[in-house]
Coordinates of C-alpha atoms and ligand atoms in Angstrom, one line a residue:
Chain A
M30 CA 0.4 0.5 0.1
E31 CA 0.9 3.5 -1.0
L32 CA 2.9 5.5 2.3
L33 CA 1.4 9.4 1.0
P34 CA 0.1 10.1 -2.6
E35 CA 2.6 11.9 -5.1
N36 CA 1.0 15.1 -4.9
Q37 CA 1.6 15.2 -0.7
Q38 CA 4.5 14.4 -0.9
E39 CA 5.3 17.4 -3.5
F40 CA 3.6 19.5 -0.6
F41 CA 5.9 18.4 2.7
R42 CA 8.9 18.7 0.2
S43 CA 8.2 22.3 -1.5
K44 CA 6.8 23.4 2.4
A45 CA 10.4 22.5 4.3
A46 CA 12.5 24.5 1.2
A47 CA 10.5 27.1 2.2
I48 CA 11.1 27.4 5.7
A49 CA 13.1 28.2 8.2
H50 CA 13.2 24.7 9.6
P51 CA 12.0 21.9 8.0
R52 CA 11.8 19.7 11.4
E53 CA 8.5 21.0 12.9
L54 CA 7.0 19.4 10.1
V55 CA 7.6 16.6 11.0
I56 CA 4.6 15.4 13.0
D57 CA 2.5 16.7 10.2
A58 CA 4.2 14.8 8.1
L59 CA 3.6 11.2 10.6
R60 CA -0.2 11.9 11.0
A61 CA -0.2 12.9 7.1
V62 CA 1.5 8.8 6.6
Q63 CA -0.8 7.3 9.0
S64 CA -4.3 9.1 7.8
H65 CA -3.2 7.8 4.0
H66 CA -1.6 4.3 5.2
G67 CA -3.0 3.4 8.4
W68 CA 0.3 4.0 10.7
V69 CA 3.6 4.0 10.2
P70 CA 6.3 1.1 8.6
D71 CA 9.8 1.7 9.0
E72 CA 9.4 3.0 5.3
G73 CA 7.1 5.5 7.4
V74 CA 9.9 7.2 8.6
T75 CA 12.9 7.6 6.0
L76 CA 10.0 8.5 3.9
V77 CA 9.3 11.6 5.9
A78 CA 13.2 12.2 6.9
A79 CA 13.8 12.0 3.0
L80 CA 10.8 14.9 2.5
L81 CA 12.1 17.1 5.5
G82 CA 15.9 16.4 4.5
I83 CA 16.4 15.2 8.3
L84 CA 17.3 11.7 9.1
P85 CA 15.7 8.7 9.9
I86 CA 16.6 8.7 13.8
E87 CA 15.4 12.5 13.8
V88 CA 11.9 10.5 13.4
E89 CA 12.4 8.1 14.4
E90 CA 12.6 9.4 18.0
V91 CA 9.4 11.4 17.8
A92 CA 7.3 9.1 16.2
T93 CA 8.4 6.4 19.5
F94 CA 7.5 9.4 22.0
Y95 CA 3.5 10.0 20.8
D96 CA 1.3 7.2 21.9
K97 CA -1.1 8.2 19.1
I98 CA 1.6 7.8 16.4
F99 CA 1.1 4.0 15.2
R100 CA 4.5 2.0 14.4
R101 CA 2.7 -1.5 14.5
P102 CA -0.5 -1.7 12.2
V103 CA -3.8 -1.6 14.2
G104 CA -7.5 -1.8 12.7
K105 CA -9.3 0.6 10.5
R106 CA -10.4 2.9 13.8
V107 CA -8.8 2.5 16.9
I108 CA -10.9 2.9 19.9
H109 CA -9.0 4.9 22.6
V110 CA -11.1 3.9 26.0
C111 CA -10.3 6.6 29.1
D112 CA -9.3 5.2 31.9
S113 CA -7.9 8.6 34.0
I114 CA -9.7 9.7 37.5
C115 CA -13.3 11.3 35.8
C116 CA -14.3 8.2 34.1
W117 CA -12.6 6.3 36.6
T118 CA -15.4 7.5 39.4
R119 CA -17.9 7.0 36.3
E120 CA -17.6 3.3 35.4
G121 CA -15.0 3.6 33.2
E122 CA -13.2 0.0 34.4
A123 CA -17.1 -1.1 33.1
I124 CA -17.1 -0.1 29.7
F125 CA -13.8 -0.8 29.2
A126 CA -14.3 -4.1 30.4
Y127 CA -17.8 -4.6 28.2
L128 CA -15.8 -3.4 24.8
Q129 CA -12.9 -6.0 25.4
E130 CA -16.0 -8.4 25.7
K131 CA -18.2 -7.4 23.1
L132 CA -14.9 -7.3 20.3
G133 CA -13.3 -10.6 21.6
I134 CA -10.2 -9.0 22.4
A135 CA -7.5 -7.7 24.9
P136 CA -6.5 -3.9 25.0
G137 CA -3.6 -3.9 22.4
E138 CA -5.1 -6.3 19.9
T139 CA -7.2 -5.7 17.1
T140 CA -10.4 -7.5 15.6
A141 CA -10.4 -10.3 13.4
D142 CA -12.2 -8.5 11.0
G143 CA -9.4 -5.8 11.3
V144 CA -12.1 -3.8 11.7
F145 CA -11.3 -2.4 15.5
T146 CA -8.0 -1.9 17.6
L147 CA -8.6 -1.1 21.6
L148 CA -6.0 0.6 23.2
P149 CA -6.5 2.7 26.6
T150 CA -5.4 6.2 26.7
C151 CA -5.7 8.9 29.1
C152 CA -8.2 11.9 29.7
L153 CA -9.2 12.5 26.5
G154 CA -11.0 16.1 28.2
A155 CA -14.0 14.3 27.9
C156 CA -14.1 14.6 32.1
G157 CA -18.1 16.6 32.1
D158 CA -19.3 13.2 29.7
A159 CA -17.6 10.6 31.5
P160 CA -17.2 7.8 30.4
A161 CA -16.0 8.1 27.4
M162 CA -14.0 7.1 24.1
M163 CA -12.4 7.9 21.4
I164 CA -13.2 6.6 17.9
G165 CA -10.2 8.0 14.9
L166 CA -11.1 11.7 15.9
T167 CA -15.0 11.5 17.5
T168 CA -14.6 11.8 20.8
Y169 CA -18.2 9.8 22.4
G170 CA -19.8 10.0 26.0
P171 CA -21.5 9.9 28.4
L172 CA -20.9 5.6 27.0
T173 CA -23.3 2.9 28.7
P174 CA -23.3 -0.5 27.4
Q175 CA -26.2 0.5 24.5
R176 CA -24.0 3.4 23.4
V177 CA -21.1 1.4 22.5
D178 CA -23.2 -0.8 20.7
E179 CA -25.3 1.6 18.7
I180 CA -21.8 3.2 18.1
L181 CA -20.0 0.6 16.8
A182 CA -22.9 -0.9 14.6
Q183 CA -22.8 2.8 13.9
V184 CA -18.6 2.7 12.6
R185 CA -18.9 -0.7 11.8
A186 CA -21.4 0.5 8.9
E187 CA -19.1 3.4 8.1
V188 CA -16.4 1.6 7.8
S189 CA -17.4 -0.9 5.2
A190 CA -19.4 1.0 3.5
Chain B
M10 CA -28.9 24.5 34.6
S11 CA -28.4 25.4 38.0
P12 CA -31.6 27.7 38.8
R13 CA -28.3 30.0 40.3
I14 CA -26.2 30.2 37.3
S15 CA -27.6 33.3 35.5
E16 CA -26.5 34.8 38.9
Y17 CA -23.0 34.5 37.8
P18 CA -21.4 37.4 35.4
Q19 CA -21.0 35.9 32.0
V20 CA -17.6 36.7 30.3
L21 CA -16.0 34.2 28.4
F22 CA -19.2 32.2 28.1
K23 CA -21.1 35.0 27.6
N24 CA -22.5 33.7 24.0
R25 CA -22.0 29.7 24.6
V26 CA -25.4 28.2 23.5
P27 CA -24.8 24.3 23.9
G28 CA -24.2 22.6 20.7
E29 CA -22.8 25.0 18.5
T30 CA -19.7 27.4 17.5
V31 CA -19.8 31.5 17.2
L32 CA -18.4 32.1 13.7
I33 CA -17.0 35.7 13.3
D34 CA -20.6 37.8 12.6
G35 CA -22.1 36.0 15.6
Y36 CA -19.1 36.8 17.8
R37 CA -19.1 40.6 16.3
T38 CA -22.4 41.6 17.1
T39 CA -21.3 40.9 20.6
G40 CA -18.7 43.3 21.1
G41 CA -15.8 40.9 19.6
Y42 CA -13.2 42.3 17.7
T43 CA -13.5 46.0 19.3
A44 CA -10.6 45.7 22.0
L45 CA -8.7 44.4 19.2
E46 CA -9.5 47.8 17.4
K47 CA -8.7 49.9 20.2
A48 CA -5.1 47.9 21.1
F49 CA -4.4 48.8 17.4
K50 CA -6.2 53.0 17.6
E51 CA -5.6 53.5 20.5
L52 CA -3.5 51.8 23.3
D53 CA 1.0 51.3 22.7
P54 CA 2.3 47.7 23.6
A55 CA 3.6 48.8 27.2
T56 CA -0.1 50.1 27.9
I57 CA -2.0 46.5 27.5
R58 CA 1.4 44.9 29.2
D59 CA 0.7 47.5 31.9
Q60 CA -3.3 46.3 31.8
A61 CA -2.6 42.5 32.6
K62 CA -0.6 43.9 35.5
R63 CA -2.9 45.8 36.9
A64 CA -5.9 43.6 36.0
N65 CA -4.1 40.9 38.2
L66 CA -5.0 38.5 35.3
R67 CA -3.1 35.0 36.4
G68 CA -2.0 32.2 34.2
R69 CA -4.7 30.0 33.1
G70 CA -2.9 26.6 32.7
G71 CA -2.1 26.1 36.1
A72 CA 0.9 27.2 37.7
G73 CA -0.7 30.6 38.5
F74 CA 1.7 33.2 37.3
P75 CA 0.6 36.5 36.9
T76 CA 0.1 37.1 33.0
G77 CA 1.6 40.8 33.9
I78 CA 4.5 40.3 35.5
K79 CA 5.3 37.3 32.8
W80 CA 4.6 39.4 30.1
S81 CA 7.2 42.5 32.2
F82 CA 10.0 40.9 31.3
F83 CA 9.7 39.5 27.7
P84 CA 12.2 41.7 25.9
A85 CA 9.5 42.7 23.6
D86 CA 11.8 45.9 22.3
Q87 CA 14.5 43.5 21.3
P88 CA 14.6 43.4 17.6
G89 CA 14.8 40.1 15.4
K90 CA 12.1 37.1 15.5
K91 CA 10.0 36.1 19.0
Y92 CA 6.7 34.2 19.3
L93 CA 3.8 33.8 21.4
V94 CA 2.6 30.7 22.0
C95 CA -0.8 29.7 23.2
N96 CA -1.0 26.6 25.3
C97 CA -4.3 24.6 24.2
D98 CA -2.0 20.7 25.6
E99 CA -4.8 20.3 28.2
M100 CA -4.2 16.7 28.7
E101 CA -4.3 16.8 32.7
P102 CA -7.6 14.7 33.7
G103 CA -10.6 16.9 35.0
T104 CA -9.3 19.5 32.7
Y105 CA -11.7 20.3 29.9
K106 CA -12.1 23.5 30.5
D107 CA -9.7 25.7 26.8
R108 CA -12.0 22.8 24.9
E109 CA -15.5 24.1 25.4
L110 CA -13.9 27.4 25.5
L111 CA -12.4 26.6 21.2
R112 CA -16.3 24.9 21.1
A113 CA -18.3 27.9 21.8
D114 CA -16.1 31.0 21.1
P115 CA -13.0 30.5 19.6
H116 CA -12.9 34.0 17.9
Q117 CA -11.8 34.8 21.6
L118 CA -9.2 33.3 21.1
I119 CA -7.8 34.6 18.0
E120 CA -8.2 38.0 19.2
G121 CA -6.9 37.3 22.7
V122 CA -3.6 35.9 20.8
I123 CA -3.5 38.7 18.1
I124 CA -4.0 41.9 20.8
S125 CA -1.6 40.1 23.0
A126 CA 1.3 39.3 19.8
F127 CA 1.1 43.0 19.0
A128 CA 1.3 43.6 23.1
L129 CA 4.9 41.3 22.7
Q130 CA 5.9 42.4 19.2
T131 CA 6.0 39.1 17.9
P132 CA 4.6 38.6 14.7
V133 CA 4.4 34.6 14.9
A134 CA 1.9 33.0 17.0
Y135 CA 1.9 29.4 17.3
I136 CA -1.6 27.8 18.9
F137 CA -0.4 24.2 20.1
I138 CA -3.6 21.8 20.8
R139 CA -3.7 18.2 21.6
Y140 CA -4.3 15.5 19.2
A141 CA -7.8 15.1 21.0
F142 CA -9.0 18.3 20.3
E143 CA -9.8 18.0 16.6
D144 CA -13.1 20.0 16.9
C145 CA -11.3 23.0 18.4
A146 CA -8.2 23.3 16.2
A147 CA -11.4 22.7 12.7
N148 CA -12.2 25.6 15.0
L149 CA -9.4 27.8 15.3
D150 CA -8.7 26.9 11.4
R151 CA -11.8 28.7 10.2
A152 CA -11.8 31.6 12.7
V153 CA -7.7 32.3 11.9
A154 CA -9.4 32.3 8.1
E155 CA -11.9 34.6 9.4
A156 CA -10.2 37.0 10.8
T157 CA -7.5 37.3 8.1
A158 CA -10.2 38.2 5.4
A159 CA -11.7 40.3 8.0
G160 CA -8.3 42.3 8.0
Y161 CA -7.3 41.3 11.5
L162 CA -5.0 39.3 11.1
G163 CA -1.8 39.2 8.5
K164 CA 0.2 41.7 7.8
N165 CA -0.2 45.9 8.6
I166 CA -2.7 45.1 10.9
L167 CA -5.5 47.7 11.0
G168 CA -2.7 50.2 9.4
S169 CA -0.4 50.1 12.4
G170 CA 2.4 48.7 10.7
F171 CA 2.5 45.5 12.9
D172 CA 2.0 42.0 11.2
C173 CA 0.5 38.9 12.4
E174 CA 0.4 35.4 11.2
I175 CA -1.7 32.3 13.3
H176 CA 0.2 28.4 13.2
V177 CA -2.6 26.0 14.4
H178 CA -0.9 23.0 15.0
R179 CA -1.6 19.9 15.9
S180 CA 0.6 17.8 18.5
A181 CA 0.1 13.7 19.1
G182 CA -1.2 12.5 22.4
R183 CA 1.1 12.9 25.4
Y184 CA 0.7 14.7 28.8
I185 CA 4.0 16.1 29.8
L186 CA 3.4 18.6 26.0
G187 CA 1.9 20.7 28.2
E188 CA 5.1 21.3 30.4
E189 CA 5.6 24.7 28.0
T190 CA 9.7 23.8 27.2
A191 CA 8.9 19.6 26.1
L192 CA 6.0 22.1 24.1
L193 CA 8.6 24.3 22.7
N194 CA 10.4 20.9 21.6
G195 CA 7.4 19.2 20.4
L196 CA 6.8 21.9 18.1
E197 CA 10.7 22.1 16.9
G198 CA 9.7 18.8 15.9
K199 CA 12.6 17.4 18.4
R200 CA 11.6 14.7 21.2
P201 CA 9.5 16.2 23.6
N202 CA 11.3 16.6 26.8
P203 CA 11.5 19.5 29.1
R204 CA 14.3 21.5 28.6
S205 CA 16.2 23.2 31.7
K206 CA 15.7 26.9 33.2
P207 CA 17.0 28.5 32.6
P208 CA 17.6 29.7 30.1
F209 CA 13.8 30.5 30.2
P210 CA 12.4 31.1 27.6
A211 CA 11.4 34.7 27.4
V212 CA 14.8 34.9 26.7
R213 CA 16.0 32.1 24.6
G214 CA 12.9 29.6 23.7
L215 CA 11.5 28.2 20.2
F216 CA 14.3 28.0 17.6
G217 CA 16.1 29.6 20.8
Q218 CA 14.3 33.3 20.2
P219 CA 12.5 34.6 22.9
T220 CA 8.9 33.0 23.6
T221 CA 6.2 33.3 26.1
V222 CA 4.0 30.5 26.9
N223 CA 0.0 31.5 27.6
N224 CA -3.2 29.4 27.9
V225 CA -5.8 29.4 26.4
E226 CA -8.3 30.8 29.2
T227 CA -5.2 33.7 29.7
L228 CA -5.1 34.5 26.6
A229 CA -9.2 34.5 26.4
N230 CA -9.2 37.0 29.3
V231 CA -7.2 39.9 26.7
P232 CA -9.9 41.6 24.6
H233 CA -12.3 41.7 28.2
I234 CA -9.5 43.5 30.5
I235 CA -8.8 46.2 27.3
N236 CA -12.7 46.5 27.0
H237 CA -13.3 47.0 30.5
G238 CA -10.0 47.8 32.2
A239 CA -8.3 46.5 34.9
E240 CA -10.8 47.5 38.1
W241 CA -13.5 45.4 36.6
Y242 CA -11.6 43.0 36.4
K243 CA -10.9 42.8 39.2
G244 CA -14.6 43.4 40.9
L245 CA -15.5 40.3 39.0
A246 CA -13.9 37.9 42.0
R247 CA -15.6 37.7 44.9
T248 CA -12.2 37.7 46.9
L249 CA -10.4 41.1 47.5
E250 CA -7.1 40.0 46.2
G251 CA -8.3 37.6 43.3
A252 CA -9.6 39.0 39.9
G253 CA -11.6 37.1 37.3
T254 CA -13.9 35.0 36.3
K255 CA -13.1 31.1 35.7
L256 CA -14.0 28.2 33.9
F257 CA -14.3 25.4 36.4
G258 CA -15.4 22.0 34.8
L259 CA -17.0 19.3 37.4
S260 CA -16.7 16.2 37.2
G261 CA -16.9 12.5 39.1
H262 CA -20.0 12.0 41.9
L263 CA -21.7 15.2 41.4
E264 CA -25.3 15.0 39.5
R265 CA -24.0 18.2 36.9
T266 CA -20.6 17.8 35.3
A267 CA -20.6 20.2 33.1
C268 CA -18.3 23.6 32.7
F269 CA -19.1 27.0 34.0
E270 CA -17.9 30.5 34.4
L271 CA -18.3 31.4 37.7
P272 CA -16.9 33.9 39.9
V273 CA -12.8 33.3 41.2
G274 CA -13.2 32.7 44.9
I275 CA -16.2 31.3 44.7
P276 CA -16.4 28.7 47.9
L277 CA -16.2 24.9 47.4
R278 CA -19.5 24.1 48.8
E279 CA -21.5 26.7 46.2
V280 CA -19.6 24.8 43.4
V281 CA -20.4 21.2 44.8
E282 CA -24.1 22.1 46.0
E283 CA -25.5 24.9 44.0
V284 CA -23.7 24.2 41.1
G285 CA -23.1 21.1 40.9
G286 CA -25.8 20.2 42.4
G287 CA -24.9 18.4 44.5
V288 CA -23.7 14.5 44.7
R289 CA -25.7 12.2 42.9
G290 CA -27.3 10.1 44.1
G291 CA -28.0 12.1 47.3
R292 CA -24.7 10.8 48.7
T293 CA -22.4 12.4 50.6
F294 CA -18.9 14.2 49.9
K295 CA -15.8 12.8 50.8
A296 CA -13.3 14.8 48.7
C297 CA -12.4 16.5 45.8
L298 CA -9.6 17.2 43.6
P299 CA -10.1 21.3 43.5
G300 CA -8.1 21.8 40.4
G301 CA -7.2 18.9 38.5
A302 CA -4.9 15.1 39.0
S303 CA -2.3 17.4 40.3
T304 CA -3.7 19.0 43.5
P305 CA -4.0 18.1 46.7
Y306 CA -7.0 16.5 47.8
L307 CA -9.7 18.8 49.9
T308 CA -12.2 16.7 52.5
A309 CA -16.0 18.2 53.6
A310 CA -14.0 20.3 56.3
Q311 CA -12.7 22.3 53.6
L312 CA -16.0 22.8 51.6
D313 CA -15.9 26.3 53.0
T314 CA -12.9 27.4 51.2
P315 CA -13.0 30.4 48.7
L316 CA -11.3 29.3 45.1
D317 CA -9.0 31.2 44.9
F318 CA -5.1 30.9 44.1
E319 CA -4.2 31.7 48.3
P320 CA -6.6 30.7 49.5
L321 CA -6.2 27.4 48.3
E322 CA -2.6 27.1 48.9
A323 CA -3.5 28.8 52.8
V324 CA -5.1 24.3 53.3
G325 CA -2.7 22.6 51.5
S326 CA -3.5 22.6 48.1
R327 CA -3.8 24.3 44.5
F328 CA -6.0 26.0 42.5
G329 CA -4.7 24.9 39.2
T330 CA -6.9 24.7 35.8
A331 CA -9.8 24.7 38.4
G332 CA -11.1 21.4 37.0
V333 CA -13.0 20.4 40.0
T334 CA -13.2 16.2 40.4
V335 CA -15.6 14.9 43.5
F336 CA -15.3 11.4 45.3
D337 CA -18.2 10.2 47.4
D338 CA -18.3 8.8 50.5
T339 CA -18.0 4.8 48.6
T340 CA -15.0 5.8 46.8
C341 CA -11.9 4.5 48.1
M342 CA -9.3 6.7 48.3
V343 CA -6.0 4.8 47.6
A344 CA -8.0 3.1 45.2
A345 CA -8.0 6.8 43.7
T346 CA -4.6 8.0 44.4
L347 CA -3.7 4.5 41.9
N348 CA -5.4 5.7 39.6
L349 CA -4.2 9.1 39.6
I350 CA -0.1 8.3 39.7
R351 CA -0.8 5.4 37.0
F352 CA -1.7 8.3 35.3
F353 CA 1.6 10.1 35.9
A354 CA 3.6 7.0 35.8
R355 CA 2.3 6.5 31.8
E356 CA 3.0 10.1 31.0
S357 CA 6.5 10.1 32.5
C358 CA 8.7 11.1 29.7
G359 CA 11.6 9.1 31.3
W360 CA 14.4 12.3 31.4
C361 CA 15.0 11.8 35.0
T362 CA 15.1 9.1 37.1
P363 CA 12.4 10.0 40.2
C364 CA 10.0 10.1 38.2
R365 CA 11.1 7.4 35.5
D366 CA 11.5 4.8 38.1
G367 CA 9.8 6.7 41.3
L368 CA 6.7 7.0 39.8
P369 CA 6.0 2.7 39.2
V370 CA 6.7 2.5 42.5
V371 CA 4.4 4.6 44.5
A372 CA 2.0 2.5 42.0
W373 CA 3.3 -0.8 43.0
L374 CA 2.5 0.6 46.5
L375 CA -0.4 1.4 46.1
N376 CA -1.8 -1.4 44.5
K377 CA -0.3 -3.8 47.2
I378 CA -1.8 -1.8 49.4
E379 CA -5.4 -1.8 47.7
S380 CA -5.2 -5.4 47.5
G381 CA -4.5 -5.7 51.4
K382 CA -1.2 -7.2 51.1
A383 CA 0.5 -4.4 52.6
T384 CA 2.1 -4.0 55.5
F385 CA 2.9 -0.8 57.8
D386 CA 6.1 -0.6 56.2
D387 CA 4.7 -0.6 52.9
I388 CA 3.2 2.6 54.0
D389 CA 5.9 3.4 55.4
M390 CA 7.7 2.9 52.0
L391 CA 5.6 5.3 50.4
K392 CA 6.1 8.1 53.1
D393 CA 9.9 7.4 51.5
Q394 CA 9.0 7.6 48.2
F395 CA 7.2 10.7 48.7
R396 CA 9.7 12.7 50.0
N397 CA 12.3 11.4 47.9
I398 CA 10.7 12.6 44.6
S399 CA 9.2 15.9 46.0
G400 CA 11.3 18.9 44.4
R401 CA 13.9 16.1 42.9
S402 CA 11.9 15.8 39.7
F403 CA 13.8 17.2 36.1
C404 CA 10.0 19.0 35.7
A405 CA 6.7 19.6 37.7
L406 CA 5.4 16.5 36.6
A407 CA 6.0 14.3 39.4
E408 CA 5.5 16.7 41.7
G409 CA 2.6 17.4 40.7
A410 CA 1.6 12.9 40.8
M411 CA 2.8 14.1 44.5
G412 CA -0.3 16.3 44.8
P413 CA -2.7 13.4 45.2
V414 CA -0.5 11.1 47.1
A415 CA 0.5 14.3 49.7
G416 CA -3.3 14.3 50.0
L417 CA -3.7 11.1 50.6
L418 CA -1.4 10.7 53.4
N419 CA -2.3 14.7 55.1
H420 CA -6.2 13.1 55.2
F421 CA -6.6 9.9 54.8
E422 CA -4.0 7.8 56.7
Q423 CA -6.4 5.8 58.8
E424 CA -8.0 4.8 55.6
L425 CA -4.3 3.6 55.0
A426 CA -4.1 1.8 58.1
D427 CA -7.2 0.2 57.6
H428 CA -6.4 -1.7 54.4
V429 CA -3.5 -3.1 56.2
I430 CA -5.2 -3.9 58.9
K431 CA -7.7 -5.8 57.4
G432 CA -6.2 -7.1 54.3
R433 CA -8.8 -5.8 51.9
C434 CA -10.1 -2.4 50.7
P435 CA -12.6 -1.6 53.8
L436 CA -14.6 -0.3 51.2
K437 CA -15.1 -2.8 48.6
K438 CA -18.5 -4.3 48.5
K439 CA -17.4 -8.0 48.5
Ligands
FMN506 C1 3.5 18.3 33.6 C2 3.0 19.6 33.1 C3 1.6 19.2 32.1 C4 0.9 20.5 31.4 N1 -0.2 20.9 30.8 C5 -0.6 22.3 31.0 C6 -1.7 22.2 30.1 O1 -1.8 21.4 29.0 N2 -1.6 23.6 29.6 C7 -1.4 25.2 30.0 O2 -2.2 26.1 29.5 N3 -0.7 24.5 31.1 C8 -0.3 23.3 30.9 N4 1.4 23.7 32.0 C9 1.9 24.8 32.6 C10 2.5 25.2 31.7 O3 4.1 24.9 31.7 C11 2.3 26.5 31.7 O4 3.5 27.7 33.5 C12 1.8 27.5 31.2 O5 2.2 27.0 30.1 C13 1.8 28.8 31.4 O6 0.8 29.3 31.0 P1 -0.5 29.9 31.7 O7 0.9 31.4 32.4 O8 -1.2 31.5 30.7 O9 -0.5 29.6 32.2 C14 1.7 21.8 32.5 C15 2.3 22.2 33.2 C16 3.0 20.6 33.5 C17 4.4 20.7 34.1
SF4_507 S1 9.1 14.3 36.3 FE1 8.9 13.0 34.4 S2 8.4 14.0 33.0 FE2 9.7 15.2 34.3 S3 11.5 15.4 33.3 FE3 11.8 14.2 34.6 S4 11.0 11.7 34.1 FE4 10.2 13.4 32.1
FES508 S1 -10.7 11.2 32.8 FE1 -11.2 10.5 31.0 S2 -12.3 11.9 29.3 FE2 -11.5 13.1 31.5

């Protein structure tokens, strides 16, 4: 699968050439690869380095720092379940357990059909709507098992559409 | 909505309509961008910096440093590149006020950033925004485009000769990016460990140039101070020494968990009982985090504390980010503290040993106590770890992690002991 379309590669190449500190684009470029390719393989790291004219290690040390850059394959949609304090006070642990049971996977795993990867995350900034989770870039809350069912069905339908 | 909420002056949330985002026309209808016009046409940068100082505006990012004083250190008149950076990392559990502000009324921040950039003479500003806030980032992109089209942003703003550009930088996770020097490394595309201070960002910040970092809510207050004056701003608070309103994010075991704009200095009891609608299900208040995950717990004995910087320090806690997380009488404070420490341990950047190695030990001890397998030696070891980490870490993350541990040791020593004596969590339902 292609890492990044040629027009986007050109965008980063010319922007890097036009600014004083091309390295400041590293997160943007990693996120671009991830949103196109799904995750960032080694070739993605070397591509970003080449586009910005920096060393692969300079990209890698950043890529491995952030928890929302995936250096391993993930499903089509990553579910991030909040396990911080406000969600904890509002049955967040039960929701996390329900998701594991419903999807038949443990945290860190991907469903057999390749649709969902389940991960814990710290506070999503949705503490007033606890318990909360984020799928892709969309935040959901307050969650109940029934709401979780509806959301999963809806996202599955979007993915297969 | 609480019946009392209409009695509180609404400044930052005056345009807020649930589920909607105010665009530039709506923003201008209620006086938006009049402060910017006034600043550029009638005031000079030094006067604006002085107004922030006289208004006693204090940073809303957690540390509460007086903004006017911070700005007075800034070499605004020094030639060369300088930067203003707005911190919208907002990842401390219990804190969600900046998101609510940017969902409702993003132009307030844009106007605040432009006026502040003018006051500090920084032609380039960055807004650093966390990964999970894509909704807010999109609102900001649109607000920047609207403000540019209206002539409030770009070259020679309102004929003043001052240029300003705003970049919205999207991050990719990790709480440490909220620490201002880690944030600067993150913006530069480097591995975001914190930097040592001094040199402070005002001397050597982004790309080695003078930089000021301010929180979203701090900067959003600036247009209102310019419009209505320092005395008006100070008068908004309930305490004599306090100033302004504050966005409080309510969470935990309350009936109403939402974000409200309330006067600085409002007593905790009023927030819990009136605004928050009391403890959920008619239960009893046991404790709360008054200002986010890094602030020591308050108990029922402290419900009459005014929520402002000094009064909270006087009772051994901190105002922090004003994210109030309430715990009812069924909550085990050992388990709550374990949850908090696991957050800090996972988000440690790994740079220094007290934090990287110390926080997992604290989590291990708390887990041992919670599961009923601890002895009194373990409680002593917890106290040792607390002393060993406090004041010894490279940045304030581990210091903040010790906040709830301090609260646990100060207010809930008996609860800790009960876990050892009973050999199980005394609050867990069997
Ligand atoms: C671990 C850590 C996380 C922080 N997170 C944030 C944050 O998310 N937002 C913020 O404005 N300040 C945060 N701060 C405080 C900033 O370092 C800095 O003091 C603040 O952005 C200054 O702005 P202010 O003076 O307007 O409050 C954090 C500090 C630490 C140590
Ligand atoms: S205290 Fe923690 S987060 Fe801060 S520098 Fe040390 S390891 Fe990193
Ligand atoms: S604690 Fe879960 S969203 Fe904040």
